[in-house]
mmCIF file of C-alpha atoms in Angstrom:
data_model
loop_
_atom_site.group_PDB
_atom_site.id
_atom_site.type_symbol
_atom_site.label_atom_id
_atom_site.label_comp_id
_atom_site.label_asym_id
_atom_site.label_seq_id
_atom_site.Cartn_x
_atom_site.Cartn_y
_atom_site.Cartn_z
ATOM 1 C CA ILE A 91 31.448 -11.202 0.755
ATOM 2 C CA ALA A 92 27.994 -9.480 0.905
ATOM 3 C CA GLY A 93 29.228 -7.320 -2.126
ATOM 4 C CA ALA A 94 30.456 -10.285 -4.141
ATOM 5 C CA ALA A 95 27.227 -12.090 -3.366
ATOM 6 C CA VAL A 96 25.149 -9.015 -4.595
ATOM 7 C CA LEU A 97 27.360 -8.752 -7.612
ATOM 8 C CA GLY A 98 26.740 -12.297 -8.449
ATOM 9 C CA VAL A 99 23.034 -12.289 -8.226
ATOM 10 C CA GLY A 100 23.061 -9.329 -10.470
ATOM 11 C CA VAL A 101 25.015 -10.910 -13.164
ATOM 12 C CA LEU A 102 22.757 -14.270 -12.910
ATOM 13 C CA LEU A 103 19.394 -12.015 -12.950
ATOM 14 C CA LYS A 104 20.649 -10.175 -15.996
ATOM 15 C CA LEU A 105 21.400 -13.249 -18.029
ATOM 16 C CA LYS A 106 18.035 -14.583 -17.107
ATOM 17 C CA ASN A 107 16.402 -11.383 -17.951
ATOM 18 C CA ASN A 108 17.989 -11.197 -21.458
ATOM 19 C CA ASP A 109 16.525 -14.828 -21.987
ATOM 20 C CA ILE A 110 13.038 -13.463 -21.666
ATOM 21 C CA GLN A 111 13.525 -9.692 -21.985
ATOM 22 C CA ASN A 112 10.841 -9.437 -24.911
ATOM 23 C CA PHE A 113 8.113 -10.589 -22.396
ATOM 24 C CA VAL A 114 8.675 -8.149 -19.815
ATOM 25 C CA PRO A 115 6.145 -5.337 -19.828
ATOM 26 C CA ASP A 116 7.947 -2.106 -20.880
ATOM 27 C CA LYS A 117 6.487 0.066 -18.103
ATOM 28 C CA TYR A 118 7.831 -1.883 -15.303
ATOM 29 C CA HIS A 119 11.526 -1.657 -16.336
ATOM 30 C CA LEU A 120 12.593 -4.984 -15.025
ATOM 31 C CA GLU A 121 15.758 -4.759 -16.676
ATOM 32 C CA LEU A 122 17.028 -2.181 -14.036
ATOM 33 C CA PRO A 123 17.297 -4.133 -10.975
ATOM 34 C CA PRO A 124 19.985 -6.334 -12.403
ATOM 35 C CA ILE A 125 21.988 -3.638 -13.502
ATOM 36 C CA LEU A 126 21.640 -1.886 -10.340
ATOM 37 C CA LEU A 127 22.605 -5.080 -8.326
ATOM 38 C CA ILE A 128 25.867 -5.091 -10.451
ATOM 39 C CA ILE A 129 26.663 -1.466 -9.503
ATOM 40 C CA ILE A 130 25.743 -1.753 -5.919
ATOM 41 C CA GLY A 131 27.532 -5.013 -5.340
ATOM 42 C CA SER A 132 30.607 -3.802 -7.213
ATOM 43 C CA ILE A 133 30.535 -0.436 -5.048
ATOM 44 C CA ILE A 134 30.159 -2.601 -1.806
ATOM 45 C CA PHE A 135 33.012 -4.795 -2.898
ATOM 46 C CA VAL A 136 35.539 -2.097 -3.565
ATOM 47 C CA THR A 137 34.428 -0.099 -0.656
ATOM 48 C CA ALA A 138 34.978 -3.216 1.613
ATOM 49 C CA PHE A 139 38.737 -2.814 1.155
ATOM 50 C CA PHE A 140 38.379 0.657 2.754
ATOM 51 C CA GLY A 141 36.988 -0.851 5.934
ATOM 52 C CA CYS A 142 39.598 -3.510 5.861
ATOM 53 C CA CYS A 143 42.491 -1.434 5.221
ATOM 54 C CA GLY A 144 41.027 1.197 8.014
ATOM 55 C CA ALA A 145 40.920 -1.608 10.547
ATOM 56 C CA ILE A 146 44.312 -3.040 9.928
ATOM 57 C CA LYS A 147 45.895 0.191 9.750
ATOM 58 C CA GLU A 148 43.657 1.640 12.405
ATOM 59 C CA ASN A 149 43.082 4.535 10.185
ATOM 60 C CA THR A 150 39.939 6.500 11.320
ATOM 61 C CA CYS A 151 39.609 8.473 8.152
ATOM 62 C CA MET A 152 39.266 5.358 6.066
ATOM 63 C CA LEU A 153 36.799 3.948 8.468
ATOM 64 C CA THR A 154 34.643 6.932 8.431
ATOM 65 C CA THR A 155 34.878 6.939 4.605
ATOM 66 C CA PHE A 156 33.774 3.440 4.628
ATOM 67 C CA ALA A 157 30.885 4.054 6.787
ATOM 68 C CA ILE A 158 29.550 7.257 5.030
ATOM 69 C CA ILE A 159 29.735 5.246 1.627
ATOM 70 C CA LEU A 160 27.661 2.325 3.189
ATOM 71 C CA LEU A 161 25.200 4.779 4.641
ATOM 72 C CA THR A 162 24.775 6.619 1.308
ATOM 73 C CA LEU A 163 24.238 3.156 -0.409
ATOM 74 C CA LEU A 164 21.921 2.402 2.066
ATOM 75 C CA ILE A 165 19.579 5.552 1.373
ATOM 76 C CA VAL A 166 19.697 4.947 -2.374
ATOM 77 C CA GLN A 167 18.584 1.323 -1.788
ATOM 78 C CA VAL A 168 15.631 2.607 0.247
ATOM 79 C CA ALA A 169 14.740 5.033 -2.679
ATOM 80 C CA ILE A 170 15.048 2.256 -5.275
ATOM 81 C CA GLY A 171 13.219 -0.096 -3.204
ATOM 82 C CA ALA A 172 10.427 2.494 -2.578
ATOM 83 C CA TYR A 173 10.204 3.138 -6.288
ATOM 84 C CA ALA A 174 10.254 -0.601 -7.345
ATOM 85 C CA PHE A 175 7.187 -1.116 -4.713
ATOM 86 C CA LEU A 176 5.146 1.817 -6.297
ATOM 87 C CA GLN A 177 6.004 0.248 -9.788
ATOM 88 C CA VAL A 178 4.865 -3.310 -9.093
ATOM 89 C CA GLY A 179 2.388 -2.685 -6.142
ATOM 90 C CA ASP A 180 -0.522 -3.555 -7.962
ATOM 91 C CA THR A 181 -0.371 -7.216 -8.744
ATOM 92 C CA GLN A 182 -3.422 -7.306 -10.872
ATOM 93 C CA ASP A 183 -1.831 -4.943 -13.172
ATOM 94 C CA LEU A 184 1.410 -6.738 -13.243
ATOM 95 C CA ARG A 185 -0.530 -9.865 -14.102
ATOM 96 C CA SER A 186 -2.706 -8.052 -16.768
ATOM 97 C CA SER A 187 0.530 -6.307 -18.421
ATOM 98 C CA VAL A 188 2.160 -9.729 -18.673
ATOM 99 C CA LYS A 189 -0.752 -11.233 -20.074
ATOM 100 C CA GLN A 190 -1.165 -8.542 -22.878
ATOM 101 C CA VAL A 191 2.724 -9.061 -23.883
ATOM 102 C CA ILE A 192 2.273 -12.753 -24.035
ATOM 103 C CA GLU A 193 -0.949 -12.618 -26.095
ATOM 104 C CA LYS A 194 0.674 -10.267 -28.678
ATOM 105 C CA SER A 195 3.582 -12.818 -29.130
ATOM 106 C CA PHE A 196 1.081 -15.671 -29.189
ATOM 107 C CA LYS A 197 -0.802 -13.873 -31.969
ATOM 108 C CA GLU A 198 2.411 -13.622 -33.927
ATOM 109 C CA TYR A 199 3.554 -17.173 -33.493
ATOM 110 C CA ASN A 200 2.366 -18.333 -36.947
ATOM 111 C CA THR A 201 3.340 -15.233 -39.014
ATOM 112 C CA SER A 202 6.907 -14.466 -37.477
ATOM 113 C CA LYS A 203 9.833 -16.853 -37.272
ATOM 114 C CA PRO A 204 11.829 -14.932 -34.777
ATOM 115 C CA MET A 205 8.644 -14.717 -32.426
ATOM 116 C CA GLN A 206 7.914 -18.434 -33.072
ATOM 117 C CA GLU A 207 11.515 -19.112 -31.462
ATOM 118 C CA GLU A 208 11.159 -16.624 -28.481
ATOM 119 C CA PHE A 209 7.680 -18.097 -27.498
ATOM 120 C CA ASP A 210 9.103 -21.624 -27.979
ATOM 121 C CA PHE A 211 11.730 -20.560 -25.543
ATOM 122 C CA LEU A 212 9.072 -19.207 -22.891
ATOM 123 C CA GLN A 213 7.218 -22.358 -23.224
ATOM 124 C CA THR A 214 10.283 -24.434 -22.564
ATOM 125 C CA PHE A 215 11.890 -22.020 -19.914
ATOM 126 C CA LEU A 216 8.704 -21.656 -17.919
ATOM 127 C CA GLN A 217 7.290 -25.030 -18.642
ATOM 128 C CA CYS A 218 4.049 -23.681 -19.997
ATOM 129 C CA CYS A 219 1.789 -24.014 -22.918
ATOM 130 C CA GLY A 220 -0.396 -21.410 -24.462
ATOM 131 C CA VAL A 221 -1.722 -18.210 -23.271
ATOM 132 C CA GLU A 222 -4.166 -19.716 -20.315
ATOM 133 C CA ASP A 223 -3.738 -23.315 -21.159
ATOM 134 C CA PRO A 224 -2.808 -25.587 -23.990
ATOM 135 C CA SER A 225 -6.385 -25.376 -25.390
ATOM 136 C CA ASP A 226 -5.235 -21.703 -26.715
ATOM 137 C CA TRP A 227 -3.601 -23.340 -29.957
ATOM 138 C CA LYS A 228 -6.681 -24.828 -31.415
ATOM 139 C CA TRP A 229 -4.648 -26.919 -33.728
ATOM 140 C CA ASP A 230 -5.941 -29.856 -35.656
ATOM 141 C CA GLY A 231 -6.009 -32.975 -33.704
ATOM 142 C CA GLY A 232 -5.040 -31.353 -30.550
ATOM 143 C CA LYS A 233 -1.381 -30.632 -31.781
ATOM 144 C CA VAL A 234 0.709 -28.055 -29.919
ATOM 145 C CA PRO A 235 4.094 -26.877 -30.434
ATOM 146 C CA ASN A 236 6.603 -29.582 -29.398
ATOM 147 C CA SER A 237 8.016 -26.769 -26.817
ATOM 148 C CA CYS A 238 4.676 -27.675 -24.966
ATOM 149 C CA CYS A 239 6.185 -31.069 -23.920
ATOM 150 C CA SER A 240 9.130 -32.011 -22.064
ATOM 151 C CA SER A 241 9.743 -34.619 -24.536
ATOM 152 C CA LYS A 242 9.898 -32.056 -27.452
ATOM 153 C CA LYS A 243 8.180 -34.560 -29.884
ATOM 154 C CA ASP A 244 5.019 -35.337 -31.278
ATOM 155 C CA CYS A 245 3.285 -33.123 -28.814
ATOM 156 C CA THR A 246 -0.405 -32.928 -28.262
ATOM 157 C CA THR A 247 -2.875 -31.644 -25.655
ATOM 158 C CA PHE A 248 -3.509 -35.391 -25.003
ATOM 159 C CA SER A 249 0.343 -35.952 -24.236
ATOM 160 C CA GLN A 250 1.129 -37.022 -20.621
ATOM 161 C CA ASP A 251 4.071 -34.804 -20.502
ATOM 162 C CA CYS A 252 2.374 -31.781 -22.005
ATOM 163 C CA TYR A 253 2.545 -28.602 -19.801
ATOM 164 C CA ARG A 254 -0.939 -27.853 -18.461
ATOM 165 C CA LYS A 255 -0.487 -24.416 -17.125
ATOM 166 C CA GLY A 256 -0.411 -21.461 -19.591
ATOM 167 C CA CYS A 257 2.442 -18.871 -19.826
ATOM 168 C CA THR A 258 0.543 -16.064 -18.514
ATOM 169 C CA GLU A 259 0.249 -17.662 -15.033
ATOM 170 C CA ASN A 260 3.932 -19.048 -14.985
ATOM 171 C CA ALA A 261 5.551 -15.732 -16.339
ATOM 172 C CA TYR A 262 3.535 -13.683 -13.632
ATOM 173 C CA ARG A 263 4.862 -15.807 -10.877
ATOM 174 C CA TRP A 264 8.237 -16.013 -12.376
ATOM 175 C CA PHE A 265 8.587 -12.246 -12.343
ATOM 176 C CA LYS A 266 6.779 -11.829 -8.977
ATOM 177 C CA ASN A 267 9.000 -14.570 -7.335
ATOM 178 C CA GLY A 268 12.069 -12.618 -8.824
ATOM 179 C CA LEU A 269 10.579 -9.419 -7.251
ATOM 180 C CA ASP A 270 10.096 -10.738 -3.888
ATOM 181 C CA LEU A 271 13.648 -12.177 -4.053
ATOM 182 C CA LEU A 272 15.248 -8.843 -4.873
ATOM 183 C CA GLY A 273 13.158 -7.374 -1.836
ATOM 184 C CA ILE A 274 14.774 -10.027 0.631
ATOM 185 C CA LEU A 275 18.076 -9.456 -0.876
ATOM 186 C CA ALA A 276 17.770 -5.799 -0.398
ATOM 187 C CA ILE A 277 16.674 -6.100 3.269
ATOM 188 C CA ALA A 278 19.444 -8.407 3.883
ATOM 189 C CA VAL A 279 22.108 -6.381 2.420
ATOM 190 C CA ALA A 280 20.763 -3.150 4.068
ATOM 191 C CA SER A 281 20.947 -4.807 7.290
ATOM 192 C CA ILE A 282 24.609 -5.884 6.599
ATOM 193 C CA GLU A 283 25.213 -2.118 5.750
ATOM 194 C CA ILE A 284 23.813 -0.761 9.009
ATOM 195 C CA ILE A 285 25.938 -3.314 11.176
ATOM 196 C CA GLY A 286 28.976 -2.522 8.994
ATOM 197 C CA ALA A 287 28.703 1.215 9.233
ATOM 198 C CA ILE A 288 28.055 1.113 13.078
ATOM 199 C CA PHE A 289 30.756 -1.115 13.672
ATOM 200 C CA ALA A 290 33.207 1.001 11.526
ATOM 201 C CA LEU A 291 32.217 4.252 13.396
ATOM 202 C CA CYS A 292 32.510 2.491 16.977
ATOM 203 C CA LEU A 293 36.092 1.256 15.879
ATOM 204 C CA SER A 294 37.018 4.766 14.688
ATOM 205 C CA SER A 295 35.744 6.333 17.921
ATOM 206 C CA SER A 296 37.607 3.627 19.802
ATOM 207 C CA ILE A 297 40.905 4.357 18.062
ATOM 208 C CA LYS A 298 40.524 8.035 18.524
ATOM 209 C CA ASN A 299 39.880 7.279 22.272
ATOM 210 C CA GLN A 300 42.867 5.245 22.457
ATOM 211 C CA ILE A 301 45.172 7.884 20.630
ATOM 212 C CA ARG A 302 43.884 10.534 23.208
ATOM 213 C CA ARG A 303 44.799 8.324 26.067
ATOM 214 C CA GLU A 304 48.330 7.506 24.724
ATOM 215 C CA ALA A 305 48.769 11.184 24.242
ATOM 216 C CA TYR A 306 48.088 12.123 27.783
ATOM 217 C CA ALA A 307 50.149 9.151 29.121
#
């Protein structure tokens, strides 16, 4: 169940990341966590059958293999977590990097149709407007792109449904919340892996002891 949950979260994050991939600072490699979650979730899901079959058949070899794989995954997760922490440990640097990417896209809004579509999607997805706030657009009559309003029509800075927060802040919070969620998920999965490995080794030891007792009986 835990493996399926990790796999599902990885797939969801991968789909969401694809939507706003162009606004992710390259140096943070935020496209990697979803892929790693998918891989780790798949391995855990498949490995769980070793534990289930080993427990049902009382096969100590399968139980030990199950425990070793879980502990190996745990070590890999700790290494990945440490790397991720070092990469995004400086929140000011993350905020600055996000702002640079958004500012670059914002400046190309009127000259590039693909960038216009991507930035409109960003504003709709994150419910934001401009880089820092709606006044960044500086269009005549206070007009702003329709993606700045929830109604998606006749949008101006005076519209009641105009998003007031800039995309830099909302994008930063989205990335930061995503990373915090990954951290919580990693801790939860690691806890399950430790418990699973300990129980598997205890069960394996118990089966061996039972076999010895039966041999001397």
